[in-house]
Structure formats: C-alpha cells, structure tokens
CSV table of C-alpha atoms and ligand atoms in Angstrom, one decimal:
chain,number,residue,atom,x,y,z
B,1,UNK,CA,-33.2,-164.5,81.9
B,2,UNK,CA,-29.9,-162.7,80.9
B,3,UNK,CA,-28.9,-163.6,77.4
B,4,UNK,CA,-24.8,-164.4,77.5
B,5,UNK,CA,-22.9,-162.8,75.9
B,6,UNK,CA,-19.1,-162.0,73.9
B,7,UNK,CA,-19.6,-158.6,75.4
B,8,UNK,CA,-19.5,-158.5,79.1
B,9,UNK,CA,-18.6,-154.9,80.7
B,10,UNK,CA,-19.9,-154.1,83.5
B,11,UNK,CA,-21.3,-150.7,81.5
B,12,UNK,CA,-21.6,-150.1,78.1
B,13,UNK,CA,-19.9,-147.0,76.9
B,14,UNK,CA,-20.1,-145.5,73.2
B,15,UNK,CA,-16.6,-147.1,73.2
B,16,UNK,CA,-17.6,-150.7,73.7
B,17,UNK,CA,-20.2,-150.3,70.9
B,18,UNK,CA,-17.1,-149.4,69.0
B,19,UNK,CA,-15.0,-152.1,69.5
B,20,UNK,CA,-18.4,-154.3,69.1
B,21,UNK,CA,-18.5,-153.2,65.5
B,22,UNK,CA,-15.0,-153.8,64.9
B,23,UNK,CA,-15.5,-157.0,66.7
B,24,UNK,CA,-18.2,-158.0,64.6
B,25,UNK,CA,-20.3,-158.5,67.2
B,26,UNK,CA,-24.7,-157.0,66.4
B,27,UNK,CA,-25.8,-154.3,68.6
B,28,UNK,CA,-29.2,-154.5,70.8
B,29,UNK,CA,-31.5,-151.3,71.2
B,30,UNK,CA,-34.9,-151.0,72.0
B,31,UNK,CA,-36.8,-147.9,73.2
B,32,UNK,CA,-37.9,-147.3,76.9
B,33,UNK,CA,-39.9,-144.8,78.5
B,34,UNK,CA,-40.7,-145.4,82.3
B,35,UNK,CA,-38.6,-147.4,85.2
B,36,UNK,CA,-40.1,-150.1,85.1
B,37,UNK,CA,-39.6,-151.3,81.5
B,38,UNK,CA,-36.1,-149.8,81.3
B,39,UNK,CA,-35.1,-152.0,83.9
B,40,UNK,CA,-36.2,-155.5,82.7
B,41,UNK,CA,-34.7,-154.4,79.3
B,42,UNK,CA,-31.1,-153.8,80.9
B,43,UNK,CA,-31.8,-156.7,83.1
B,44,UNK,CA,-32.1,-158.8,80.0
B,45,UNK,CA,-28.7,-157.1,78.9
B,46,UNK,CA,-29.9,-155.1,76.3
B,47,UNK,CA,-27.1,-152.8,75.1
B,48,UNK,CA,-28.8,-149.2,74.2
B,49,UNK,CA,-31.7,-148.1,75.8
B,50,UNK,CA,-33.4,-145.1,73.2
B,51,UNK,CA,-35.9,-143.1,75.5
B,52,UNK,CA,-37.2,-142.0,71.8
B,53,UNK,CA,-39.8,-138.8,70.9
B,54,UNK,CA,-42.1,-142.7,70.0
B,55,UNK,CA,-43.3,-141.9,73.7
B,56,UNK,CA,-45.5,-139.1,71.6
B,57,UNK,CA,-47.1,-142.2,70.2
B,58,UNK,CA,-46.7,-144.7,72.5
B,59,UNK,CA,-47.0,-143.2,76.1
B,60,UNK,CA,-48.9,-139.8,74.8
B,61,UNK,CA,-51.2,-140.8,72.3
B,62,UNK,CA,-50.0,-138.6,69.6
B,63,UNK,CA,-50.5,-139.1,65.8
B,64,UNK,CA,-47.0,-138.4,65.3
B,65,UNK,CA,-44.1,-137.9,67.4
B,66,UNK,CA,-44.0,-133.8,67.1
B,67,UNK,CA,-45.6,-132.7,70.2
B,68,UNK,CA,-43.8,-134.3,72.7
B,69,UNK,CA,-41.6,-131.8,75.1
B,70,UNK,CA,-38.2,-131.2,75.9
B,71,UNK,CA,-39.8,-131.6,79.6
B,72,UNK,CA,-41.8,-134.7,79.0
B,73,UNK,CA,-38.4,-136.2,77.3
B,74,UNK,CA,-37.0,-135.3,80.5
B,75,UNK,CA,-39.3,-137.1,82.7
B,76,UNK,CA,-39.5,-140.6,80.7
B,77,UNK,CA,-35.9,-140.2,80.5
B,78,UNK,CA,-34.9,-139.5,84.3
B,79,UNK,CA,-37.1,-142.6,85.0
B,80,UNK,CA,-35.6,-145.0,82.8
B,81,UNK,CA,-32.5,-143.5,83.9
B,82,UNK,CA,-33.2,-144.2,87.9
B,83,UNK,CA,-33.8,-148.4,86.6
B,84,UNK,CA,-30.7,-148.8,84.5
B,85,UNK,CA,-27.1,-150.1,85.8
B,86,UNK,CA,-25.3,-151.5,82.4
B,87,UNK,CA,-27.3,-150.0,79.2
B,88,UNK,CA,-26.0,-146.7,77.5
B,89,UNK,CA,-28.7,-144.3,77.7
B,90,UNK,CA,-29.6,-142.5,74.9
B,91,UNK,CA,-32.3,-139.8,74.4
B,92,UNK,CA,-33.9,-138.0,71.4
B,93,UNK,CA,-34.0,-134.4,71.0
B,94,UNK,CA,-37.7,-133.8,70.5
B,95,UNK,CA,-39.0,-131.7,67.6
B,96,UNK,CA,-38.3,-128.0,67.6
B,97,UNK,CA,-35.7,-128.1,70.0
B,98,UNK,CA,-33.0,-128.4,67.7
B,99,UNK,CA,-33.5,-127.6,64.1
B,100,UNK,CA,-32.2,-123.7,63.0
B,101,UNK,CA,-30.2,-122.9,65.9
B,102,UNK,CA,-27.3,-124.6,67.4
B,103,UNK,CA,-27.7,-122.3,70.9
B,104,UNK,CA,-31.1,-123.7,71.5
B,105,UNK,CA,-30.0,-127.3,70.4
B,106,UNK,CA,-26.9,-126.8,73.3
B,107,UNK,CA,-29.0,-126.0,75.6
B,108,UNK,CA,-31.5,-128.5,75.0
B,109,UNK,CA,-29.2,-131.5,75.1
B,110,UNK,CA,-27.4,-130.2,78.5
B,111,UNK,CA,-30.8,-129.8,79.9
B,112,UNK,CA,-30.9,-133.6,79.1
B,113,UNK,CA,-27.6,-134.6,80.3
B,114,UNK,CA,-27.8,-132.4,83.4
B,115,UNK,CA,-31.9,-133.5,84.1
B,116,UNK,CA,-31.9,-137.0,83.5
B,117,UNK,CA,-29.0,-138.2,83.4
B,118,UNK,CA,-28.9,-139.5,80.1
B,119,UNK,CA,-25.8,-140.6,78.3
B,120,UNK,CA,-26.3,-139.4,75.0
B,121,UNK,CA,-28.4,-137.6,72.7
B,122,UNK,CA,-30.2,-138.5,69.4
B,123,UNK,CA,-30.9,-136.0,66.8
B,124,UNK,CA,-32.8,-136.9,63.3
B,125,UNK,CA,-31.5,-135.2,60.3
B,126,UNK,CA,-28.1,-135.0,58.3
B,127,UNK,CA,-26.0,-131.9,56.8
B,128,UNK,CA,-29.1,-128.8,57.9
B,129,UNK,CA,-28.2,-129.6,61.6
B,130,UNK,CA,-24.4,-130.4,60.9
B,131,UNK,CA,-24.0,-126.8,62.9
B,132,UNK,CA,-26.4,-128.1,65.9
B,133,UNK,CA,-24.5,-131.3,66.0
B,134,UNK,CA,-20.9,-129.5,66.3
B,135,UNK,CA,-22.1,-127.5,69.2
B,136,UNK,CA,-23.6,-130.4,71.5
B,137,UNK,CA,-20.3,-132.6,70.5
B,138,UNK,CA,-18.2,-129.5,71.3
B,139,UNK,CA,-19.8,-129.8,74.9
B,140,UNK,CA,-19.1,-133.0,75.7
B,141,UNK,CA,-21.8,-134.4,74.8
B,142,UNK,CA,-22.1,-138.0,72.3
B,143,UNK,CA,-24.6,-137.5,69.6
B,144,UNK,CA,-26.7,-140.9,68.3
B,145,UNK,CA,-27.7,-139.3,64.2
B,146,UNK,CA,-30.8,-140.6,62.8
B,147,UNK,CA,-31.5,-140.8,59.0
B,148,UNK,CA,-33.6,-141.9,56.5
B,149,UNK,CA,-37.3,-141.9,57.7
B,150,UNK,CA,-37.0,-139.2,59.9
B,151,UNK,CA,-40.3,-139.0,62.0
B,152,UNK,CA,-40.0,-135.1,63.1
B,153,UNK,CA,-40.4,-134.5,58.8
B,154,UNK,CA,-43.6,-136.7,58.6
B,155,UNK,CA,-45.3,-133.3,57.2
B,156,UNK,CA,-42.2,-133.2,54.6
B,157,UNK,CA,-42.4,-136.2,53.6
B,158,UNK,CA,-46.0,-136.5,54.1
B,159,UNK,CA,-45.9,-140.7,54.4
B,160,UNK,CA,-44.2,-143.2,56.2
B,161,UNK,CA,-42.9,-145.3,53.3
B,162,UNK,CA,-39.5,-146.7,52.7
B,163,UNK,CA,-36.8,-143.7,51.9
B,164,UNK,CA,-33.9,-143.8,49.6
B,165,UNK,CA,-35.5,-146.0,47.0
B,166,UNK,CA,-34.6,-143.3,44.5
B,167,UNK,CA,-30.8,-143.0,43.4
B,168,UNK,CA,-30.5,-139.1,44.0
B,169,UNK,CA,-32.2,-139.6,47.7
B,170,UNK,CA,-29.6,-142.4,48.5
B,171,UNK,CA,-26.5,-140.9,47.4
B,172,UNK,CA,-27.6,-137.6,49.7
B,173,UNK,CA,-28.2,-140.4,52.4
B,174,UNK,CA,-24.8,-141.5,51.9
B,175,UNK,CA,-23.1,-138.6,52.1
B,176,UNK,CA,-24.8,-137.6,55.2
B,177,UNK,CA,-24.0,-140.5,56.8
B,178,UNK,CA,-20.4,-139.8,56.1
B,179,UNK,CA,-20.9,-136.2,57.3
B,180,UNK,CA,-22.4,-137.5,60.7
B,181,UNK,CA,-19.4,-139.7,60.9
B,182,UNK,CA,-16.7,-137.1,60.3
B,183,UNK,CA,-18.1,-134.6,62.5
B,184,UNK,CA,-17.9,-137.1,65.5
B,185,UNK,CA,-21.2,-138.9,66.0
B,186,UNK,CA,-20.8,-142.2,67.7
B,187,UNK,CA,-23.3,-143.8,65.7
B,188,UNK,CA,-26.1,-144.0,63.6
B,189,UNK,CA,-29.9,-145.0,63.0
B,190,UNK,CA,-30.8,-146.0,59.9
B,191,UNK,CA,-34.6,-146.1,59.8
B,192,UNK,CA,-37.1,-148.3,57.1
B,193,UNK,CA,-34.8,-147.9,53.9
B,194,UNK,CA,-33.2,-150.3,51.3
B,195,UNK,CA,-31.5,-153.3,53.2
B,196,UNK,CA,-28.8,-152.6,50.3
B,197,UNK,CA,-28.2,-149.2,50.8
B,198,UNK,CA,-28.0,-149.8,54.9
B,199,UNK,CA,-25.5,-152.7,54.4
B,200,UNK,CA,-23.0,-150.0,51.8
B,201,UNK,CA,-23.5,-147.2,54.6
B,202,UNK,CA,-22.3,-149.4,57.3
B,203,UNK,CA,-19.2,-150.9,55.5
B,204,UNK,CA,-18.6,-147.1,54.3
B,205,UNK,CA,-18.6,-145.6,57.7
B,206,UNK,CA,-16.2,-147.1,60.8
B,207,UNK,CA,-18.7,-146.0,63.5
B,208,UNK,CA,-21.7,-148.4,64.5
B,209,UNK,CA,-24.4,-148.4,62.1
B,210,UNK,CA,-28.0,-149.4,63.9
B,211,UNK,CA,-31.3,-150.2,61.4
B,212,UNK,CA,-34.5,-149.9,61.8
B,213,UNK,CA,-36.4,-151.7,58.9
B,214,UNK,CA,-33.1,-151.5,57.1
B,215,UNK,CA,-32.2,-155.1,56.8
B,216,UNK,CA,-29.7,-157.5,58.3
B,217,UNK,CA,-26.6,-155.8,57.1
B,218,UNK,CA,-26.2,-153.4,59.4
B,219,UNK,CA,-24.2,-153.4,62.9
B,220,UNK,CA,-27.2,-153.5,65.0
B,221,UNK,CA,-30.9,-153.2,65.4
B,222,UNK,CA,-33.7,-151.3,67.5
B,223,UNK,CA,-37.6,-151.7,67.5
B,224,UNK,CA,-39.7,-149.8,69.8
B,225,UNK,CA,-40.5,-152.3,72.3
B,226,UNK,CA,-43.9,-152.2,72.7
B,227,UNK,CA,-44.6,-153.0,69.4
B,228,UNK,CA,-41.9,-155.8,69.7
B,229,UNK,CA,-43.8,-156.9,72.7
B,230,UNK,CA,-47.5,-157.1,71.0
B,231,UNK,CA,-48.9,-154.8,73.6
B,232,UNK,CA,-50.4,-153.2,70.4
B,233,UNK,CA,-52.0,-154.4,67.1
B,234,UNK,CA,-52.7,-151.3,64.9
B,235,UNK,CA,-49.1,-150.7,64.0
B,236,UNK,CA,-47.9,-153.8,62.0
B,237,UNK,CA,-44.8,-152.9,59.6
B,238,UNK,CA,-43.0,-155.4,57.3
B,239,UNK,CA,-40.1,-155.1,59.2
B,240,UNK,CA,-41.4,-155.8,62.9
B,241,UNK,CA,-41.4,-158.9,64.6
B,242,UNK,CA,-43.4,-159.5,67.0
B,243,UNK,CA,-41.7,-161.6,70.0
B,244,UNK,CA,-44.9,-162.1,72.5
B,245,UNK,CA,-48.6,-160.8,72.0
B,246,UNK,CA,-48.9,-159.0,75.5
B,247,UNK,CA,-52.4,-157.3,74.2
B,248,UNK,CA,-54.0,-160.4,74.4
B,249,UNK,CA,-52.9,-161.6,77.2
B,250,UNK,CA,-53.4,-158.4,79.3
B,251,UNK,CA,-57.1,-158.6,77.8
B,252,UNK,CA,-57.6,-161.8,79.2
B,253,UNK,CA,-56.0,-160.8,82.7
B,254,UNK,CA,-58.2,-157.8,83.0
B,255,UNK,CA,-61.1,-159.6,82.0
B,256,UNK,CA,-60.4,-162.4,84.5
B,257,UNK,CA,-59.9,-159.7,86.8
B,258,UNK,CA,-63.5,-158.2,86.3
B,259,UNK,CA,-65.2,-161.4,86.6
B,260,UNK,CA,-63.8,-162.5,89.8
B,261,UNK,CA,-64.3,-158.8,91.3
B,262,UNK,CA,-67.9,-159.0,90.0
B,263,UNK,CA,-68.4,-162.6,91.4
B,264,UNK,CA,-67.1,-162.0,94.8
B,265,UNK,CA,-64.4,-164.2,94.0
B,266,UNK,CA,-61.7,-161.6,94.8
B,267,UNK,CA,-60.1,-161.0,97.7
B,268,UNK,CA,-60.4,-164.4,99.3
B,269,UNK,CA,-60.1,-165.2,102.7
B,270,UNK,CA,-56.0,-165.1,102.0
B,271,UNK,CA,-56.1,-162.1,100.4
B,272,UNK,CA,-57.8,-160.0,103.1
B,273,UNK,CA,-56.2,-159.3,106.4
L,1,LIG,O1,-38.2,-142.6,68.8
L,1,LIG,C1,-38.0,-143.7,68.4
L,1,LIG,O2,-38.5,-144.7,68.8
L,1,LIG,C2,-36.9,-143.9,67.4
L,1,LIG,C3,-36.7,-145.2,66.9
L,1,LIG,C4,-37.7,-145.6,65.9
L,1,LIG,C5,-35.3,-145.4,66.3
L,1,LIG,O3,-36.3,-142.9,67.0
C-alpha cells in the first residue's frame, strides 16, 4: 500500500529533499540491494533508496562491511536501479576506493554513475576526504556524507558503540558536518550518536540531516531494511525497530514447504500440468 503523502513528485531529486527539510516535512531511507526489494520499497514511496557497503554483511556474509567491491557495489546497485521509478538512488563508495586520493575516488564514483545508474554517491568520513569529496562534486556528481560511526573505521574505532559522547569528539563532528555542508554535499547521515548532538547538527546545517540511531531530531531516518523487516535476529540495536518478523515466518513457510514435498502433498493434481 502506498503511504500518502505532502510530497508528491513524480521523482525525487536531491532538490525535493531540500525543500522537504525546509518544509518540515521527515525524510524516508532504507537500504536496498537487488530488484526485487528496491522495487516494493519505491512502490511503497519510500524517498531514498541507499544501496549501502551493509550488502558486505547483509547479502555477502562479511563480518564487517570492508570487503565489498567497487564491482559488487555496482551490481546490487544496477539492479535496484532497473526496479526504481520515483526513489533517489544513492550508493556508497565501498572501502578503499576513496580514502588518500581524490583521482581514484573520481573515478570510482563515475564508474557508479555511468554503471548503474545511480543518482548519487555516499562517502563516510569528514575533513581527511574533504579533497575526494571536491573532486566527485566538481564532476557533477551529488555526494550523500556519512559521519559519526563510520563502518569502513570499525578497525579505528575498534567497536560499534555510540560516537561523540565525548565533548572533544562532538565538536570535531560538528565542524565536519559544517565542512560537508559548505563544500556542497546534499545531505548527511548521522549514524548511532547522541540524539542531542544530532538534533544541534541538523538545526546548524541548512541541508537535510538523516540519523541512524541518532534520535528523533533530525530531518529524516534510514535502517537497513532487512533488519527493519525481522528477516534476522542476531543484530538487535537499541535504536532498531523491528516492523514484521519475516525470519519466522519464512521458517515456517519453508518448513511447510518440506513437509508437504516429503508427504507427497505437493504438486497436486492443480499444480501439475
Ligand atoms: O551501508 C549502510 O547500510 C549504511 C547505513 C547504515 C546508513 O551506510
């Protein structure tokens, strides 16, 4: 069911997420990796599709999200791509493709846009890419930043737990965040810091702010949908809500599915030709 909305363009553009901040009006994003999710997402009239480096975890398997390629971010992306009519497309940068030189980060992100088809790019990190981020923007190309817990560091940081608690981390955060604004970034991810510190960042910059366990005062909000969905149980943050519990219930249906195989119950005379 399509959810109605203020908001009704036929496609959404970094622009219309603009003028939804200055409108007041929350931004939707949730992550995507194949065609087949991306299009009941943007069927549902979700705003922002992120084809994030989570398909490491989610879709690959990985501990963390560093060894996903610039060609497998290609390939989830082109397929979510080929199922989406209205959402703005955006796609991360994976790990190594970006950090220490602004050439390779160019050519990365064009390989994106001209590959898949994506509408914009998402890079983690604030003032030590600043030079990677004025090249793509110089191309063209919109640029998504991501800050605070920053996946692609997990060996930096060496934990997941919430960033910016300290006063010295926050006011760098800030700063960044002002830094990502000025050099033309459309908008931002916060991700799994203070709700207080989110809601100051998004009144302090005009472009849209979108959290990720960083609380309700922020201009939008994106969970990777498949934890959204319950299609797992291990990952269970304080700051995800789960909407359905699709594990169980695919569980049940392959189990059902087994029995009936096993007791010559499927096909039935209908389902044979
Ligand atoms: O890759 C991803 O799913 C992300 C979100 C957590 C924001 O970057």
């Amino acid at each position: 069911m399509s959810v109605q909305k203020k908001t009704s363009p036929k496609r959404i553009t970094t622009q219309v997420l603009q003028d939804m901040k200055v409108n007041g009006e929350k931004i939707s994003m949730l992550t995507a990796y194949d065609f087949t999710m991306g299009g009941i997402i943007d069927k549902a009239g979700i705003e922002v599709i992120l084809v994030g480096d989570s398909a490491s975890n989610v879709m690959a398997g990985h501990e963390t999200t560093l060894p996903i390629t610039l060609d497998q971010m290609i390939y989830h992306a082109s397929s979510v791509i080929r199922a989406v009519e209205r959402a703005l497309v955006v796609v991360d940068l994976p790990f190594g493709s970006y950090q220490g030189n602004s050439r390779a980060a160019l050519d990365a992100a064009i390989r994106i846009m001209k590959e898949s088809g994506g509408h914009a790019v998402k890079l983690e990190g604030g003032a030590e890419i600043s030079e990677s981020i004025t090249r793509i923007l110089s191309a063209g190309i919109p640029v998504m930043g991501h800050l605070g817990l920053t996946p692609q560091s997990i060996y930096k940081f060496g934990t997941y737990v919430v960033r910016a608690k300290e006063e010295q981390e926050a006011k760098q955060l800030m700063k960044d965040a002002k830094m990502l604004e000025e050099l033309g970034c459309f908008a931002i991810v916060l991700e799994k810091i203070p709700a207080k510190l989110a809601k100051k960042v998004a009144q302090s910059v005009k472009i849209p702010v979108i959290g990720i366990g960083a609380g309700s005062g922020v201009d939008g909000q994106v969970l990777v949908l498949h934890d959204m969905l319950g299609l797992s149980k291990e990952f269970s943050p304080r700051f995800l809500r789960r909407y359905n519990n699709f594990y169980d219930q695919m569980i049940d249906s392959v189990s059902h599915y087994i029995k009936d195989v096993k007791a010559e119950d499927f096909p039935s005379e209908k389902e044979q030709y």
